[in-house]
């Protein structure tokens, strides 16, 4: 099941699942027998499996991975590869045996070579991150196992996910065996993080600055002068040849995976959406708290004004700023991926009459051409209580209409406003 190596080691981890699922951790419960009803994509898929409406074919090498990605409509091009040993499966993850991650807007799948299970993180519209494993041995009917307590020790961490059940992409320096070297390069990543500091511990293909593709020649315990080592290590991952790989051949056996790429554009999108998923859930929780207070007459929640509790007001503000990429790090060099991910991602976009979409990529100065998050169309966003959605729209309008200073140009604000008004009518009517 998903968990960290240990909570104390959390800042050294690099994977969006905290790079840790362990079959031996906390007892798992069947997705069918879960005591709390969930509406996430895995729960829905399990219901279809139970009804016989769909089956998952088992591959003799990759197990259920290809069939699961197809059933969940997760593009193979989304594959990214993590080589740092930041999971309880440390005996299986290394620079010569990286962990593969695949994702769409609301499901994340982890695959480890020779592991007895797949790792899945799924977004429930009202509960946030829900975690599962899928045993890899062939069965007459595939059955997901719901993972609970151990996952949430870190997947509901204040420092990593904001205290809500969620996800993260962290960056770290690894030694030659893939173990994190604490105190050299680590931290959570978001749209605000300079791109050159992201993706330590990951393999990365494509062009553009990043901290991937590099691990130290020493072992962690051999690093004594960390400040000096940090300076040397940064120079190493800033080398052009590590930032412009189009192939990972020669670093490990790429034929053991669905393909041999770890697309930089996929990693950029992954970073953005994990943060926004967590911020949406923070608004959910703050709104529920406000509604409970209203039920006992503590506050009013039917106001047309901004949020009525400090917690909800703060959560809404954080989400609105993330949705509009306020203070997002600009690209210092163009990004170019090595798979079809950019095309696969963009073609799923909701478009206005001018053909514009919030999934249109820029990749020259910023990630998206129109700086507003595609996750405003997500089930989780739409499941926010009405008063919370109204508050978010009001904050978006403050920024888009120039009542609050931002780094968005007038042209960008106008384009985003027009796209939202046409493709998200509630934006114009609810606020």
Coordinates of C-alpha atoms in Angstrom, one line a residue:
X1 CA 0.0 0.0 0.0
X2 CA 1.2 3.5 -0.5
X3 CA 3.3 5.0 2.3
X4 CA 6.6 6.8 2.9
X5 CA 9.7 5.1 3.9
X6 CA 9.1 6.9 7.1
X7 CA 7.5 10.2 7.9
X8 CA 10.8 11.6 9.0
X9 CA 12.2 10.9 5.6
X10 CA 9.3 12.6 3.8
X11 CA 11.2 15.6 2.4
X12 CA 13.6 13.3 0.6
X13 CA 11.0 11.7 -1.5
X14 CA 10.3 12.3 -5.1
X15 CA 7.2 10.5 -6.3
X16 CA 3.7 11.7 -6.5
X17 CA 2.6 8.8 -4.3
X18 CA 5.4 9.6 -2.0
X19 CA 7.0 6.8 -3.9
X20 CA 5.8 4.2 -1.6
X21 CA 3.3 1.4 -1.8
X22 CA 3.8 -1.6 0.4
X23 CA 1.8 -4.8 0.3
X24 CA 3.0 -5.5 3.9
X25 CA 2.0 -2.1 5.4
X26 CA -1.5 -1.6 6.8
X27 CA -4.2 -4.2 6.2
X28 CA -6.0 -3.6 2.9
X29 CA -9.7 -3.8 2.4
X30 CA -11.5 -4.8 -0.8
X31 CA -12.7 -1.9 -2.9
X32 CA -16.1 -3.7 -2.8
X33 CA -16.2 -4.0 0.9
X34 CA -15.0 -0.4 1.8
X35 CA -17.1 0.9 4.7
X36 CA -17.1 4.4 3.2
X37 CA -18.7 4.9 -0.2
X38 CA -16.4 6.4 -2.8
X39 CA -17.2 7.8 -6.2
X40 CA -13.7 7.8 -7.6
X41 CA -12.8 6.3 -11.0
X42 CA -11.4 3.1 -9.4
X43 CA -14.6 2.5 -7.4
X44 CA -16.6 2.9 -10.5
X45 CA -14.3 0.6 -12.5
X46 CA -14.6 -2.0 -9.7
X47 CA -18.4 -1.9 -10.0
X48 CA -18.2 -2.5 -13.7
X49 CA -15.8 -5.4 -13.1
X50 CA -18.2 -6.9 -10.6
X51 CA -21.1 -6.5 -13.0
X52 CA -19.1 -8.3 -15.7
X53 CA -19.4 -5.2 -18.0
X54 CA -15.7 -5.0 -18.4
X55 CA -12.7 -7.3 -17.9
X56 CA -9.0 -6.6 -17.5
X57 CA -6.7 -8.7 -19.7
X58 CA -3.6 -10.0 -18.1
X59 CA -0.2 -9.6 -19.9
X60 CA 2.4 -12.2 -19.1
X61 CA 5.1 -9.5 -18.6
X62 CA 3.4 -6.3 -17.5
X63 CA 0.4 -7.9 -15.7
X64 CA -2.7 -5.7 -15.6
X65 CA -0.9 -2.5 -16.5
X66 CA -1.8 -2.2 -20.2
X67 CA -5.4 -3.2 -19.7
X68 CA -5.8 -0.9 -16.6
X69 CA -4.5 2.2 -18.5
X70 CA -6.9 1.4 -21.4
X71 CA -9.8 1.0 -19.0
X72 CA -9.1 4.3 -17.3
X73 CA -8.3 6.1 -20.5
X74 CA -4.8 7.0 -19.3
X75 CA -2.5 7.7 -22.2
X76 CA 0.7 5.6 -22.4
X77 CA 2.5 8.9 -23.4
X78 CA 2.0 10.1 -19.8
X79 CA 4.7 7.8 -18.6
X80 CA 7.3 9.4 -16.3
X81 CA 10.1 7.4 -14.6
X82 CA 11.4 7.8 -11.0
X83 CA 14.8 6.3 -10.2
X84 CA 15.3 7.3 -6.6
X85 CA 14.8 4.7 -3.9
X86 CA 12.0 6.5 -2.1
X87 CA 9.6 3.7 -1.6
X88 CA 9.2 0.8 0.7
X89 CA 10.0 -1.2 -2.5
X90 CA 13.6 -0.1 -2.2
X91 CA 14.7 -3.5 -3.4
X92 CA 13.0 -3.0 -6.7
X93 CA 13.5 0.8 -7.5
X94 CA 16.9 2.1 -8.5
X95 CA 18.7 4.0 -11.3
X96 CA 18.8 0.7 -13.2
X97 CA 15.2 -0.2 -12.4
X98 CA 13.1 3.0 -12.3
X99 CA 9.4 3.2 -11.3
X100 CA 7.0 4.2 -14.0
X101 CA 4.0 6.5 -13.3
X102 CA 1.0 7.1 -15.6
X103 CA -1.8 9.6 -15.2
X104 CA -4.8 11.4 -16.5
X105 CA -6.8 14.2 -14.9
X106 CA -8.0 12.1 -11.9
X107 CA -6.1 8.8 -11.7
X108 CA -2.4 8.0 -11.1
X109 CA -0.9 4.5 -11.7
X110 CA 2.5 3.3 -10.5
X111 CA 4.3 0.3 -12.0
X112 CA 7.5 -1.3 -10.5
X113 CA 9.4 -4.0 -12.2
X114 CA 8.7 -7.5 -10.7
X115 CA 6.4 -6.0 -8.1
X116 CA 3.4 -8.1 -7.0
X117 CA 1.0 -5.2 -7.3
X118 CA 0.2 -2.0 -9.2
X119 CA -0.2 1.3 -7.2
X120 CA -3.1 3.5 -7.8
X121 CA -4.1 7.0 -6.5
X122 CA -7.5 8.1 -7.5
X123 CA -9.4 11.4 -6.9
X124 CA -12.8 11.1 -5.3
X125 CA -14.8 14.3 -6.0
X126 CA -15.7 14.8 -2.4
X127 CA -13.0 13.0 -0.4
X128 CA -9.8 13.7 -2.3
X129 CA -7.0 11.2 -2.8
X130 CA -8.1 7.5 -2.4
X131 CA -5.5 4.8 -2.7
X132 CA -5.5 1.3 -4.0
X133 CA -3.3 -1.6 -5.0
X134 CA -4.1 -4.1 -7.7
X135 CA -2.5 -7.6 -7.3
X136 CA -0.5 -8.5 -10.4
X137 CA -1.2 -12.3 -10.4
X138 CA -3.8 -13.4 -12.9
X139 CA -7.3 -13.8 -11.5
X140 CA -10.7 -14.7 -13.0
X141 CA -11.7 -11.2 -12.0
X142 CA -9.3 -8.3 -11.1
X143 CA -10.0 -6.9 -7.7
X144 CA -8.6 -3.6 -6.3
X145 CA -7.6 -3.4 -2.7
X146 CA -8.4 -0.1 -0.9
X147 CA -5.5 1.1 1.2
X148 CA -6.2 3.4 4.1
X149 CA -4.3 4.3 7.3
X150 CA -0.7 3.9 6.3
X151 CA -1.2 5.9 3.1
X152 CA -2.7 8.8 4.8
X153 CA 0.2 9.1 7.3
X154 CA 1.9 11.0 4.5
X155 CA -0.8 11.4 1.8
X156 CA -2.6 13.6 4.3
X157 CA 0.5 15.4 5.5
X158 CA 0.4 19.1 6.4
X159 CA 3.8 19.7 4.9
X160 CA 3.4 17.7 1.7
X161 CA -0.4 17.8 0.8
X162 CA -1.7 20.7 3.0
X163 CA -3.2 18.3 5.4
X164 CA -5.7 16.8 3.0
X165 CA -5.8 13.4 1.3
X166 CA -3.7 14.1 -1.8
X167 CA -0.7 13.9 -4.0
X168 CA 2.7 15.5 -4.5
X169 CA 5.7 15.7 -6.8
X170 CA 9.0 16.2 -4.8
X171 CA 12.5 16.7 -6.0
X172 CA 15.7 15.2 -4.4
X173 CA 19.3 14.4 -5.0
X174 CA 20.0 10.7 -5.1
X175 CA 23.3 8.8 -4.7
X176 CA 24.6 6.2 -7.1
X177 CA 22.3 3.5 -5.7
X178 CA 19.3 5.8 -5.8
X179 CA 19.0 6.6 -2.1
X180 CA 18.2 10.2 -1.3
X181 CA 21.0 12.4 0.0
X182 CA 19.2 14.7 2.5
X183 CA 20.3 18.3 2.8
X184 CA 21.6 18.5 -0.8
X185 CA 18.5 19.1 -3.0
X186 CA 15.0 18.4 -1.9
X187 CA 11.5 19.9 -1.7
X188 CA 8.0 19.9 -2.9
X189 CA 7.4 21.3 -6.3
X190 CA 4.7 23.5 -7.6
X191 CA 4.1 25.9 -10.5
X192 CA 6.0 28.5 -8.5
X193 CA 9.2 26.3 -8.2
X194 CA 11.9 27.3 -10.7
X195 CA 11.8 24.7 -13.4
X196 CA 15.6 24.2 -13.1
X197 CA 15.0 22.9 -9.5
X198 CA 12.4 20.3 -10.4
X199 CA 12.5 16.6 -11.1
X200 CA 15.5 15.5 -9.1
X201 CA 15.3 11.7 -8.8
X202 CA 13.4 11.4 -12.1
X203 CA 14.6 10.5 -15.6
X204 CA 13.6 13.2 -18.0
X205 CA 13.5 13.2 -21.8
X206 CA 13.1 16.4 -23.9
X207 CA 14.7 19.8 -23.8
X208 CA 14.6 22.5 -21.1
X209 CA 16.1 23.1 -17.7
X210 CA 15.5 20.6 -14.9
X211 CA 17.3 18.7 -12.1
X212 CA 16.6 15.2 -13.5
X213 CA 18.8 12.5 -15.0
X214 CA 21.6 13.0 -12.5
X215 CA 22.6 11.0 -9.4
X216 CA 25.7 11.5 -7.3
X217 CA 28.8 9.2 -7.8
X218 CA 29.0 8.8 -4.1
X219 CA 26.9 7.0 -1.6
X220 CA 24.9 9.2 0.8
X221 CA 27.1 8.4 3.9
X222 CA 30.2 9.5 1.9
X223 CA 28.9 13.1 1.6
X224 CA 30.4 15.0 4.5
X225 CA 30.6 18.6 3.2
X226 CA 27.0 19.1 2.0
X227 CA 27.3 22.8 1.0
X228 CA 30.3 22.1 -1.2
X229 CA 28.7 18.9 -2.6
X230 CA 25.5 20.8 -3.3
X231 CA 27.3 23.4 -5.4
X232 CA 29.1 20.6 -7.4
X233 CA 25.9 18.7 -7.8
X234 CA 23.9 21.7 -9.1
X235 CA 26.6 22.3 -11.8
X236 CA 26.2 18.6 -12.8
X237 CA 22.5 18.7 -13.3
X238 CA 22.7 22.1 -15.1
X239 CA 24.8 20.5 -17.8
X240 CA 23.2 20.7 -21.2
X241 CA 23.6 17.0 -22.0
X242 CA 21.6 16.0 -19.0
X243 CA 18.8 18.5 -19.9
X244 CA 18.5 17.4 -23.5
X245 CA 18.1 13.7 -23.6
X246 CA 15.8 12.2 -26.2
X247 CA 16.6 8.7 -25.2
X248 CA 17.3 6.9 -22.0
X249 CA 18.9 3.9 -23.7
X250 CA 22.1 2.9 -22.0
X251 CA 21.0 4.1 -18.6
X252 CA 18.8 1.0 -17.9
X253 CA 16.8 -1.6 -19.9
X254 CA 14.1 0.5 -21.5
X255 CA 12.5 -2.5 -23.2
X256 CA 11.1 -3.6 -19.8
X257 CA 8.6 -0.6 -20.0
X258 CA 5.8 0.4 -22.2
X259 CA 8.3 2.8 -23.9
X260 CA 11.6 4.3 -23.0
X261 CA 10.6 7.9 -22.5
X262 CA 10.0 10.2 -19.4
X263 CA 8.5 13.2 -21.1
X264 CA 9.3 16.6 -19.6
X265 CA 5.9 18.1 -20.6
X266 CA 4.1 15.3 -18.8
X267 CA 6.2 16.0 -15.7
X268 CA 5.2 19.7 -15.9
X269 CA 1.5 18.9 -16.2
X270 CA 1.8 16.3 -13.4
X271 CA 3.3 18.9 -11.1
X272 CA 0.5 21.4 -11.7
X273 CA -2.4 19.1 -11.3
X274 CA -1.2 17.4 -8.1
X275 CA -1.0 20.7 -6.4
X276 CA -4.4 21.9 -7.7
X277 CA -6.1 18.6 -6.7
X278 CA -4.9 19.2 -3.1
X279 CA -6.1 22.8 -3.1
X280 CA -9.5 21.8 -4.3
X281 CA -9.8 19.4 -1.5
X282 CA -8.7 22.0 1.0
X283 CA -11.6 24.1 -0.1
X284 CA -13.9 21.1 0.2
X285 CA -12.9 20.6 3.8
X286 CA -13.0 24.3 4.7
X287 CA -16.5 24.6 3.2
X288 CA -17.7 21.5 5.1
X289 CA -16.5 23.1 8.3
X290 CA -18.2 26.4 7.4
X291 CA -21.5 24.6 6.7
X292 CA -21.3 22.7 10.0
X293 CA -20.8 26.0 11.8
X294 CA -23.7 27.5 10.0
X295 CA -25.9 24.6 11.0
X296 CA -25.4 25.6 14.7
X297 CA -25.8 29.3 14.0
X298 CA -22.2 30.2 14.3
X299 CA -21.8 31.9 10.8
X300 CA -23.8 32.6 7.7
X301 CA -22.9 30.7 4.5
X302 CA -25.5 32.1 2.1
X303 CA -23.8 35.5 1.7
X304 CA -23.0 36.7 -1.8
X305 CA -19.7 38.0 -0.5
X306 CA -16.4 36.1 -0.3
X307 CA -16.1 33.2 2.2
X308 CA -17.4 33.7 5.7
X309 CA -14.8 31.8 7.7
X310 CA -11.1 32.6 7.8
X311 CA -10.1 29.0 6.9
X312 CA -12.4 28.9 3.9
X313 CA -11.3 32.4 2.8
X314 CA -7.7 31.3 2.8
X315 CA -8.4 28.1 1.0
X316 CA -10.3 29.8 -1.7
X317 CA -7.6 32.4 -2.2
X318 CA -4.9 29.7 -2.5
X319 CA -7.0 27.8 -5.0
X320 CA -7.9 30.8 -7.1
X321 CA -4.2 31.9 -7.4
X322 CA -3.1 28.4 -8.4
X323 CA -5.9 28.1 -10.9
X324 CA -4.6 31.3 -12.6
X325 CA -0.9 30.5 -12.2
X326 CA -0.3 33.6 -10.1
X327 CA 3.5 34.0 -9.6
X328 CA 4.2 30.8 -11.5
X329 CA 7.8 30.4 -12.6
X330 CA 8.4 31.4 -16.2
X331 CA 10.3 29.2 -18.5
X332 CA 13.9 30.2 -19.0
X333 CA 14.2 28.1 -22.2
X334 CA 11.6 26.4 -24.4
X335 CA 10.4 23.0 -23.4
X336 CA 10.0 20.2 -26.0
X337 CA 8.8 16.7 -25.1
X338 CA 9.7 13.4 -26.8
X339 CA 6.3 11.6 -26.9
X340 CA 2.8 12.3 -28.0
X341 CA 1.8 13.5 -24.6
X342 CA 1.4 17.2 -25.6
X343 CA -0.9 16.2 -28.4
X344 CA -2.8 13.6 -26.3
X345 CA -3.3 16.2 -23.5
X346 CA -4.4 19.1 -25.7
X347 CA -6.9 17.1 -27.7
X348 CA -9.0 16.4 -24.6
X349 CA -9.7 20.1 -24.2
X350 CA -13.0 21.9 -24.0
X351 CA -12.9 24.6 -26.7
X352 CA -14.7 27.8 -27.2
X353 CA -16.0 29.1 -30.5
X354 CA -12.6 30.5 -31.3
X355 CA -11.0 27.1 -30.9
X356 CA -9.3 28.1 -27.6
X357 CA -8.8 25.7 -24.7
X358 CA -7.3 25.8 -21.3
X359 CA -5.3 22.7 -22.3
X360 CA -3.5 24.6 -25.1
X361 CA 0.2 24.4 -24.3
X362 CA 2.7 27.3 -24.8
X363 CA 6.0 25.7 -23.7
X364 CA 8.1 28.8 -24.6
X365 CA 7.5 31.3 -21.8
X366 CA 5.0 29.4 -19.6
X367 CA 3.4 25.9 -19.6
X368 CA 0.0 26.9 -20.8
X369 CA -1.0 29.4 -23.5
X370 CA -4.0 30.6 -21.5
X371 CA -3.0 30.7 -17.8
X372 CA -6.0 29.1 -16.2
X373 CA -6.2 25.5 -15.0
X374 CA -8.0 22.8 -17.0
X375 CA -9.1 21.4 -13.6
X376 CA -11.9 23.9 -13.4
X377 CA -13.7 21.3 -15.5
X378 CA -12.9 18.4 -13.1
X379 CA -15.5 16.5 -11.1
X380 CA -13.8 17.5 -7.9
X381 CA -14.2 21.2 -8.7
X382 CA -17.8 20.8 -9.7
X383 CA -18.5 18.9 -6.5
X384 CA -17.5 21.9 -4.3
X385 CA -20.5 23.2 -2.3
X386 CA -22.2 26.0 -4.2
X387 CA -21.2 28.7 -1.8
X388 CA -17.5 27.6 -2.2
X389 CA -17.7 27.6 -6.0
X390 CA -19.2 31.0 -5.9
X391 CA -16.4 32.2 -3.7
X392 CA -13.8 30.8 -6.0
X393 CA -15.4 32.4 -9.0
X394 CA -15.5 35.8 -7.2
X395 CA -11.8 35.5 -6.5
X396 CA -11.0 34.6 -10.1
X397 CA -13.0 37.6 -11.2
X398 CA -11.0 39.9 -8.9
X399 CA -7.8 38.8 -10.6
X400 CA -9.1 38.6 -14.1
X401 CA -10.8 41.9 -14.0
X402 CA -7.7 43.7 -12.7
X403 CA -9.0 44.5 -9.2
X404 CA -6.0 42.7 -7.8
X405 CA -2.5 43.0 -9.2
X406 CA -1.1 39.9 -10.9
X407 CA 1.6 38.9 -13.3
X408 CA -1.1 38.1 -16.0
X409 CA -1.1 40.5 -18.9
X410 CA -4.3 42.2 -19.9
X411 CA -4.5 40.1 -23.1
X412 CA -4.1 36.9 -21.0
X413 CA -6.8 38.0 -18.6
X414 CA -9.2 38.8 -21.4
X415 CA -8.6 35.4 -23.1
X416 CA -9.1 33.4 -20.0
X417 CA -12.3 35.4 -19.1
X418 CA -13.7 34.8 -22.5
X419 CA -12.9 31.0 -22.5
X420 CA -14.4 30.6 -19.0
X421 CA -17.6 32.5 -19.8
X422 CA -18.2 30.3 -22.8
X423 CA -17.0 26.9 -21.7
X424 CA -17.9 27.2 -18.0
X425 CA -21.1 29.2 -17.9
X426 CA -21.4 29.0 -14.2
X427 CA -18.4 31.3 -13.9
X428 CA -20.6 34.2 -15.2
X429 CA -23.8 33.3 -13.5
X430 CA -22.8 32.0 -10.0
X431 CA -20.3 34.6 -8.7

